[in-house]
Each structure stands twice: as structure tokens, then as C-alpha cells.
PDB file of C-alpha atoms in Angstrom:
ATOM      1  CA  UNK A 175    -173.853 -90.484 150.856  1.00  0.00           C
ATOM      2  CA  UNK A 176    -172.417 -92.694 153.607  1.00  0.00           C
ATOM      3  CA  UNK A 177    -170.528 -90.415 155.990  1.00  0.00           C
ATOM      4  CA  UNK A 178    -169.859 -91.867 159.464  1.00  0.00           C
ATOM      5  CA  UNK A 179    -168.556 -88.646 161.019  1.00  0.00           C
ATOM      6  CA  UNK A 180    -170.408 -85.741 162.661  1.00  0.00           C
ATOM      7  CA  UNK A 181    -170.575 -82.355 160.954  1.00  0.00           C
ATOM      8  CA  UNK A 182    -168.314 -80.985 163.702  1.00  0.00           C
ATOM      9  CA  UNK A 183    -165.048 -82.925 164.056  1.00  0.00           C
ATOM     10  CA  UNK A 184    -164.716 -84.854 167.306  1.00  0.00           C
ATOM     11  CA  UNK A 185    -161.237 -83.336 167.754  1.00  0.00           C
ATOM     12  CA  UNK A 186    -162.910 -79.987 168.296  1.00  0.00           C
ATOM     13  CA  UNK A 187    -165.539 -80.944 170.868  1.00  0.00           C
ATOM     14  CA  UNK A 188    -163.385 -80.064 173.937  1.00  0.00           C
ATOM     15  CA  UNK A 189    -162.356 -76.709 172.402  1.00  0.00           C
ATOM     16  CA  UNK A 190    -165.953 -75.883 171.451  1.00  0.00           C
ATOM     17  CA  UNK A 191    -167.201 -76.799 174.933  1.00  0.00           C
ATOM     18  CA  UNK A 192    -164.560 -74.639 176.641  1.00  0.00           C
ATOM     19  CA  UNK A 193    -165.223 -71.682 174.323  1.00  0.00           C
ATOM     20  CA  UNK A 194    -168.988 -72.019 174.914  1.00  0.00           C
ATOM     21  CA  UNK A 195    -168.728 -72.017 178.710  1.00  0.00           C
ATOM     22  CA  UNK A 196    -166.293 -69.080 178.620  1.00  0.00           C
ATOM     23  CA  UNK A 197    -168.719 -67.132 176.420  1.00  0.00           C
ATOM     24  CA  UNK A 198    -171.650 -67.906 178.746  1.00  0.00           C
ATOM     25  CA  UNK A 199    -169.572 -66.893 181.794  1.00  0.00           C
ATOM     26  CA  UNK A 200    -168.532 -63.657 180.091  1.00  0.00           C
ATOM     27  CA  UNK A 201    -172.151 -62.854 179.237  1.00  0.00           C
ATOM     28  CA  UNK A 202    -173.162 -62.995 182.914  1.00  0.00           C
ATOM     29  CA  UNK A 203    -170.106 -61.666 184.705  1.00  0.00           C
ATOM     30  CA  UNK A 204    -168.005 -59.511 182.343  1.00  0.00           C
ATOM     31  CA  UNK A 205    -168.492 -56.409 180.199  1.00  0.00           C
ATOM     32  CA  UNK A 206    -170.509 -56.448 177.010  1.00  0.00           C
ATOM     33  CA  UNK A 207    -167.445 -55.985 174.796  1.00  0.00           C
ATOM     34  CA  UNK A 208    -165.611 -58.939 176.391  1.00  0.00           C
ATOM     35  CA  UNK A 209    -168.738 -61.089 176.107  1.00  0.00           C
ATOM     36  CA  UNK A 210    -169.107 -60.287 172.404  1.00  0.00           C
ATOM     37  CA  UNK A 211    -165.426 -61.080 171.861  1.00  0.00           C
ATOM     38  CA  UNK A 212    -165.861 -64.458 173.582  1.00  0.00           C
ATOM     39  CA  UNK A 213    -168.852 -65.311 171.393  1.00  0.00           C
ATOM     40  CA  UNK A 214    -166.825 -64.392 168.299  1.00  0.00           C
ATOM     41  CA  UNK A 215    -164.052 -66.719 169.490  1.00  0.00           C
ATOM     42  CA  UNK A 216    -166.645 -69.478 169.895  1.00  0.00           C
ATOM     43  CA  UNK A 217    -167.888 -68.872 166.333  1.00  0.00           C
ATOM     44  CA  UNK A 218    -164.316 -69.100 165.031  1.00  0.00           C
ATOM     45  CA  UNK A 219    -163.650 -72.358 166.909  1.00  0.00           C
ATOM     46  CA  UNK A 220    -166.889 -73.904 165.592  1.00  0.00           C
ATOM     47  CA  UNK A 221    -166.094 -72.982 161.980  1.00  0.00           C
ATOM     48  CA  UNK A 222    -162.525 -74.275 162.325  1.00  0.00           C
ATOM     49  CA  UNK A 223    -163.665 -77.729 163.432  1.00  0.00           C
ATOM     50  CA  UNK A 224    -166.446 -78.179 160.890  1.00  0.00           C
ATOM     51  CA  UNK A 225    -166.170 -81.479 159.035  1.00  0.00           C
ATOM     52  CA  UNK A 226    -168.785 -81.624 156.245  1.00  0.00           C
ATOM     53  CA  UNK A 227    -169.475 -84.623 153.992  1.00  0.00           C
ATOM     54  CA  UNK A 228    -168.107 -84.376 150.457  1.00  0.00           C
ATOM     55  CA  UNK A 229    -168.989 -86.101 147.166  1.00  0.00           C
ATOM     56  CA  UNK A 230    -166.363 -88.606 145.974  1.00  0.00           C
ATOM     57  CA  UNK A 231    -165.557 -88.379 142.224  1.00  0.00           C
ATOM     58  CA  UNK A 232    -165.608 -91.748 140.473  1.00  0.00           C
ATOM     59  CA  UNK A 233    -163.127 -90.829 137.714  1.00  0.00           C
ATOM     60  CA  UNK A 234    -160.682 -93.650 136.964  1.00  0.00           C
ATOM     61  CA  UNK A 235    -157.182 -92.897 138.228  1.00  0.00           C
ATOM     62  CA  UNK A 236    -158.279 -89.743 140.043  1.00  0.00           C
ATOM     63  CA  UNK A 237    -156.139 -88.511 142.932  1.00  0.00           C
ATOM     64  CA  UNK A 238    -158.385 -86.524 145.265  1.00  0.00           C
ATOM     65  CA  UNK A 239    -157.323 -83.573 147.353  1.00  0.00           C
ATOM     66  CA  UNK A 240    -156.592 -84.638 150.950  1.00  0.00           C
ATOM     67  CA  UNK A 241    -157.412 -81.172 152.289  1.00  0.00           C
ATOM     68  CA  UNK A 242    -159.176 -77.881 151.696  1.00  0.00           C
ATOM     69  CA  UNK A 243    -156.947 -74.982 150.791  1.00  0.00           C
ATOM     70  CA  UNK A 244    -154.808 -73.409 148.095  1.00  0.00           C
ATOM     71  CA  UNK A 245    -152.280 -75.078 145.801  1.00  0.00           C
ATOM     72  CA  UNK A 246    -148.821 -73.664 146.532  1.00  0.00           C
ATOM     73  CA  UNK A 247    -146.624 -76.056 144.562  1.00  0.00           C
ATOM     74  CA  UNK A 248    -146.804 -78.409 141.565  1.00  0.00           C
ATOM     75  CA  UNK A 249    -143.360 -79.673 140.590  1.00  0.00           C
ATOM     76  CA  UNK A 250    -141.143 -82.717 140.170  1.00  0.00           C
ATOM     77  CA  UNK A 251    -139.046 -83.511 143.253  1.00  0.00           C
ATOM     78  CA  UNK A 252    -137.616 -86.437 145.203  1.00  0.00           C
ATOM     79  CA  UNK A 253    -140.068 -88.210 147.514  1.00  0.00           C
ATOM     80  CA  UNK A 254    -137.907 -88.814 150.629  1.00  0.00           C
ATOM     81  CA  UNK A 255    -140.501 -91.085 152.241  1.00  0.00           C
ATOM     82  CA  UNK A 256    -140.820 -93.613 149.394  1.00  0.00           C
ATOM     83  CA  UNK A 257    -137.326 -92.958 147.946  1.00  0.00           C
ATOM     84  CA  UNK A 258    -138.349 -92.151 144.361  1.00  0.00           C
ATOM     85  CA  UNK A 259    -138.717 -89.332 141.892  1.00  0.00           C
ATOM     86  CA  UNK A 260    -142.209 -87.887 142.167  1.00  0.00           C
ATOM     87  CA  UNK A 261    -144.669 -85.168 141.228  1.00  0.00           C
ATOM     88  CA  UNK A 262    -145.336 -83.037 144.304  1.00  0.00           C
ATOM     89  CA  UNK A 263    -148.615 -81.179 144.770  1.00  0.00           C
ATOM     90  CA  UNK A 264    -148.840 -79.116 147.979  1.00  0.00           C
ATOM     91  CA  UNK A 265    -152.072 -77.854 149.554  1.00  0.00           C
ATOM     92  CA  UNK A 266    -151.804 -75.003 152.065  1.00  0.00           C
ATOM     93  CA  UNK A 267    -154.614 -74.651 154.630  1.00  0.00           C
ATOM     94  CA  UNK A 268    -155.308 -71.383 156.421  1.00  0.00           C
ATOM     95  CA  UNK A 269    -157.253 -71.165 159.684  1.00  0.00           C
ATOM     96  CA  UNK A 270    -160.554 -70.712 157.825  1.00  0.00           C
ATOM     97  CA  UNK A 271    -160.282 -73.977 155.850  1.00  0.00           C
ATOM     98  CA  UNK A 272    -161.660 -77.360 156.907  1.00  0.00           C
ATOM     99  CA  UNK A 273    -158.744 -79.196 158.562  1.00  0.00           C
ATOM    100  CA  UNK A 274    -160.048 -82.750 158.387  1.00  0.00           C
ATOM    101  CA  UNK A 275    -157.690 -84.748 156.134  1.00  0.00           C
ATOM    102  CA  UNK A 276    -159.021 -87.312 153.634  1.00  0.00           C
ATOM    103  CA  UNK A 277    -157.434 -90.221 151.739  1.00  0.00           C
ATOM    104  CA  UNK A 278    -156.625 -89.409 148.099  1.00  0.00           C
ATOM    105  CA  UNK A 279    -156.665 -92.904 146.534  1.00  0.00           C
ATOM    106  CA  UNK A 280    -157.909 -96.420 147.181  1.00  0.00           C
ATOM    107  CA  UNK A 281    -155.134 -98.701 148.400  1.00  0.00           C
ATOM    108  CA  UNK A 282    -153.185-100.141 151.298  1.00  0.00           C
ATOM    109  CA  UNK A 283    -151.046 -98.230 153.786  1.00  0.00           C
ATOM    110  CA  UNK A 284    -147.465 -99.536 153.721  1.00  0.00           C
ATOM    111  CA  UNK A 285    -145.739 -96.938 155.926  1.00  0.00           C
ATOM    112  CA  UNK A 286    -146.656 -94.319 158.518  1.00  0.00           C
ATOM    113  CA  UNK A 287    -143.737 -92.209 159.726  1.00  0.00           C
ATOM    114  CA  UNK A 288    -143.777 -89.275 162.166  1.00  0.00           C
ATOM    115  CA  UNK A 289    -141.058 -86.602 162.276  1.00  0.00           C
ATOM    116  CA  UNK A 290    -140.722 -84.001 165.042  1.00  0.00           C
ATOM    117  CA  UNK A 291    -139.607 -80.623 163.759  1.00  0.00           C
ATOM    118  CA  UNK A 292    -140.094 -76.867 163.591  1.00  0.00           C
ATOM    119  CA  UNK A 293    -143.261 -74.783 163.301  1.00  0.00           C
ATOM    120  CA  UNK A 294    -142.362 -72.255 160.609  1.00  0.00           C
ATOM    121  CA  UNK A 295    -144.991 -70.870 158.225  1.00  0.00           C
ATOM    122  CA  UNK A 296    -146.394 -73.857 156.289  1.00  0.00           C
ATOM    123  CA  UNK A 297    -146.663 -71.654 153.185  1.00  0.00           C
ATOM    124  CA  UNK A 298    -142.853 -71.697 152.851  1.00  0.00           C
ATOM    125  CA  UNK A 299    -141.111 -74.376 150.758  1.00  0.00           C
ATOM    126  CA  UNK A 300    -138.739 -75.430 153.548  1.00  0.00           C
ATOM    127  CA  UNK A 301    -141.688 -76.332 155.787  1.00  0.00           C
ATOM    128  CA  UNK A 302    -142.071 -79.605 153.853  1.00  0.00           C
ATOM    129  CA  UNK A 303    -138.799 -80.963 155.240  1.00  0.00           C
ATOM    130  CA  UNK A 304    -138.186 -78.907 158.403  1.00  0.00           C
ATOM    131  CA  UNK A 305    -141.574 -78.748 160.155  1.00  0.00           C
ATOM    132  CA  UNK A 306    -143.231 -81.378 162.317  1.00  0.00           C
ATOM    133  CA  UNK A 307    -144.873 -83.804 159.871  1.00  0.00           C
ATOM    134  CA  UNK A 308    -146.436 -87.225 159.420  1.00  0.00           C
ATOM    135  CA  UNK A 309    -146.053 -89.248 156.204  1.00  0.00           C
ATOM    136  CA  UNK A 310    -148.456 -91.953 155.016  1.00  0.00           C
ATOM    137  CA  UNK A 311    -147.281 -94.075 152.063  1.00  0.00           C
ATOM    138  CA  UNK A 312    -150.068 -95.865 150.162  1.00  0.00           C
ATOM    139  CA  UNK A 313    -149.826 -98.598 147.529  1.00  0.00           C
ATOM    140  CA  UNK A 314    -152.639 -98.031 145.026  1.00  0.00           C
ATOM    141  CA  UNK A 315    -152.458-100.848 142.494  1.00  0.00           C
ATOM    142  CA  UNK A 316    -149.169-100.354 140.596  1.00  0.00           C
ATOM    143  CA  UNK A 317    -148.757 -96.826 141.941  1.00  0.00           C
ATOM    144  CA  UNK A 318    -147.404 -95.293 145.137  1.00  0.00           C
ATOM    145  CA  UNK A 319    -148.973 -92.184 146.661  1.00  0.00           C
ATOM    146  CA  UNK A 320    -147.501 -90.405 149.699  1.00  0.00           C
ATOM    147  CA  UNK A 321    -149.556 -88.026 151.846  1.00  0.00           C
ATOM    148  CA  UNK A 322    -147.624 -85.829 154.272  1.00  0.00           C
ATOM    149  CA  UNK A 323    -149.363 -83.791 156.976  1.00  0.00           C
ATOM    150  CA  UNK A 324    -147.187 -80.771 157.806  1.00  0.00           C
ATOM    151  CA  UNK A 325    -147.674 -78.620 160.912  1.00  0.00           C
ATOM    152  CA  UNK A 326    -147.811 -74.859 160.422  1.00  0.00           C
ATOM    153  CA  UNK A 327    -146.850 -71.691 162.239  1.00  0.00           C
ATOM    154  CA  UNK A 328    -149.424 -72.118 165.019  1.00  0.00           C
ATOM    155  CA  UNK A 329    -150.341 -75.770 164.477  1.00  0.00           C
ATOM    156  CA  UNK A 330    -149.209 -77.869 167.402  1.00  0.00           C
ATOM    157  CA  UNK A 331    -150.865 -81.221 166.896  1.00  0.00           C
ATOM    158  CA  UNK A 332    -150.916 -83.614 163.952  1.00  0.00           C
ATOM    159  CA  UNK A 333    -153.440 -86.443 164.329  1.00  0.00           C
ATOM    160  CA  UNK A 334    -153.280 -89.558 162.114  1.00  0.00           C
ATOM    161  CA  UNK A 335    -155.611 -92.545 162.480  1.00  0.00           C
ATOM    162  CA  UNK A 336    -154.263 -95.057 159.936  1.00  0.00           C
ATOM    163  CA  UNK A 337    -151.569 -97.680 160.446  1.00  0.00           C
ATOM    164  CA  UNK A 338    -149.423 -99.850 158.152  1.00  0.00           C
ATOM    165  CA  UNK A 339    -151.544-102.643 156.694  1.00  0.00           C
ATOM    166  CA  UNK A 340    -154.804-100.663 156.744  1.00  0.00           C
ATOM    167  CA  UNK A 341    -156.906-100.793 153.574  1.00  0.00           C
ATOM    168  CA  UNK A 342    -158.131 -97.276 152.788  1.00  0.00           C
ATOM    169  CA  UNK A 343    -160.643 -95.716 150.406  1.00  0.00           C
ATOM    170  CA  UNK A 344    -160.883 -92.403 148.573  1.00  0.00           C
ATOM    171  CA  UNK A 345    -162.482 -89.758 150.730  1.00  0.00           C
ATOM    172  CA  UNK A 346    -161.916 -91.688 153.966  1.00  0.00           C
ATOM    173  CA  UNK A 347    -161.152 -89.436 156.906  1.00  0.00           C
ATOM    174  CA  UNK A 348    -157.655 -90.288 158.158  1.00  0.00           C
ATOM    175  CA  UNK A 349    -156.372 -87.364 160.205  1.00  0.00           C
ATOM    176  CA  UNK A 350    -156.602 -83.797 161.419  1.00  0.00           C
ATOM    177  CA  UNK A 351    -154.178 -80.890 161.906  1.00  0.00           C
ATOM    178  CA  UNK A 352    -155.056 -78.195 164.420  1.00  0.00           C
ATOM    179  CA  UNK A 353    -154.869 -74.520 163.478  1.00  0.00           C
ATOM    180  CA  UNK A 354    -153.156 -73.920 160.127  1.00  0.00           C
ATOM    181  CA  UNK A 355    -151.075 -76.378 158.134  1.00  0.00           C
ATOM    182  CA  UNK A 356    -150.226 -78.054 154.837  1.00  0.00           C
ATOM    183  CA  UNK A 357    -150.536 -81.440 153.121  1.00  0.00           C
ATOM    184  CA  UNK A 358    -147.963 -82.566 150.538  1.00  0.00           C
ATOM    185  CA  UNK A 359    -149.000 -85.187 147.981  1.00  0.00           C
ATOM    186  CA  UNK A 360    -146.224 -87.129 146.222  1.00  0.00           C
ATOM    187  CA  UNK A 361    -147.352 -88.930 143.042  1.00  0.00           C
ATOM    188  CA  UNK A 362    -145.680 -90.937 140.281  1.00  0.00           C
ATOM    189  CA  UNK A 363    -143.838 -88.603 137.910  1.00  0.00           C
ATOM    190  CA  UNK A 364    -146.107 -89.833 135.097  1.00  0.00           C
ATOM    191  CA  UNK A 365    -149.212 -88.467 136.857  1.00  0.00           C
ATOM    192  CA  UNK A 366    -151.052 -85.672 135.027  1.00  0.00           C
ATOM    193  CA  UNK A 367    -151.768 -82.663 137.286  1.00  0.00           C
ATOM    194  CA  UNK A 368    -155.245 -81.158 137.122  1.00  0.00           C
ATOM    195  CA  UNK A 369    -154.449 -78.138 139.304  1.00  0.00           C
ATOM    196  CA  UNK A 370    -151.939 -75.275 139.279  1.00  0.00           C
ATOM    197  CA  UNK A 371    -150.410 -73.003 141.942  1.00  0.00           C
ATOM    198  CA  UNK A 372    -152.989 -70.553 143.221  1.00  0.00           C
ATOM    199  CA  UNK A 373    -155.985 -72.833 142.646  1.00  0.00           C
ATOM    200  CA  UNK A 374    -158.389 -73.331 145.538  1.00  0.00           C
ATOM    201  CA  UNK A 375    -159.268 -76.967 146.263  1.00  0.00           C
ATOM    202  CA  UNK A 376    -161.702 -78.885 148.469  1.00  0.00           C
ATOM    203  CA  UNK A 377    -160.908 -82.110 150.289  1.00  0.00           C
ATOM    204  CA  UNK A 378    -162.204 -85.197 148.449  1.00  0.00           C
ATOM    205  CA  UNK A 379    -164.289 -83.358 145.849  1.00  0.00           C
ATOM    206  CA  UNK A 380    -161.357 -81.763 143.947  1.00  0.00           C
ATOM    207  CA  UNK A 381    -159.247 -83.954 141.631  1.00  0.00           C
ATOM    208  CA  UNK A 382    -155.559 -83.022 141.991  1.00  0.00           C
ATOM    209  CA  UNK A 383    -154.191 -85.315 139.279  1.00  0.00           C
ATOM    210  CA  UNK A 384    -154.815 -88.409 137.188  1.00  0.00           C
ATOM    211  CA  UNK A 385    -152.657 -91.522 137.584  1.00  0.00           C
ATOM    212  CA  UNK A 386    -151.563 -93.293 134.392  1.00  0.00           C
ATOM    213  CA  UNK A 387    -153.695 -96.329 133.598  1.00  0.00           C
ATOM    214  CA  UNK A 388    -151.637 -99.478 133.074  1.00  0.00           C
TER     215      UNK A 388
END
């Protein structure tokens, strides 16, 4: 499996380094309880920034999950970023999920749009349109797929590494959201969902839906 990224996301290296040095300092100069607490914080930070390789399903028309987490919504709505009716599938990530975001379909990026906003609980429906977010619109053959990174209650940084004109592939790492968040996936209304609310999904390896073959 060709995976050009380290097992620990580069976005987390500064946080891991700081937590490590604090834990070492606490072990030498503070009480045992404080030292143990600092080492537990380090363990949490390391697990949060893990970024493991994932198998990429080869199923024709498969739309892959862009994130680890739990499905909180599968319904027909209006895609405000591509101005069309769409099937929306929302993935909610808690602080124990992998937060590296992956591309769902092969295609070309036609729009990247950032919106400042609030930081309400990403598990709430209104978070999709009121929270800080970043939308990536992808042309995949005859279909359009929109991926929207949504900041959460304690998330304060959305990172996106693709730009309009970029050619992207399924499973490609394209962004990261720090500390709790959500990713909304807008698909053609004809897409067939393969998940339901409450299902747990894994970035890249879980198929969210199948696009109609034309």
C-alpha cells in the first residue's frame, strides 16, 4: 500500500513534542499525581493525531468516507456550495477518532471555499451552516461531490491542502481538523446510500454510497 504520510500526522508533531517535554518536566520536578496526569495527556494527544494507512476499496462508483466517526444524517437537502439538490451524508468525529480527512472520489477540484463561523457542537444539525467550515467541490466524471469540513465545539483550526484545479484520488489525504468536528458529504440525489444514522465509519475504507453509473 503506497502511503506517503507518517503514522502520526505532521499537524500533531508540535503538540506531541510540547506534551512530551511537559510530562518529562513533571516527572522530575512535580508530584507523582501531576506527572501521571501529564503522561495521560501525552497519550491522549498521540492517539488524537494518529494517521494510519487505510485500504482503498476498488468498487465502481464508490464514495468513500472522508473521516472516521459516526453517521448522524442521511437525507436529501440543498447543497449550498454547488447550488443543487443533493443527498447529504454527515460524519461526526469525536476526540477519539482519527481526524485526518481523505478524498472520497477520484476527480478534479473545482472550488474551495472557506467560511468563518461559530463553534457550536458539531453533532447538531445547525452546525453544518453556522459553524466555521471549508467546502471542497469535486467533479468526478459526470458527478459532483462536495466535502465540507465543519469545526466543532472545541475545534479551532480547519486545515485544507487542496486547491481549485488539483486532480485528486480516492483515499488521498487532503486536510485535518483539530479536536472534534464533522464532515458533510453532498452527493447527487440519485446516489444510493450504503450507511444509515448511527453507523460507525472509517476514513477511506468505508463506502458511504454508490454513484449511479452512466
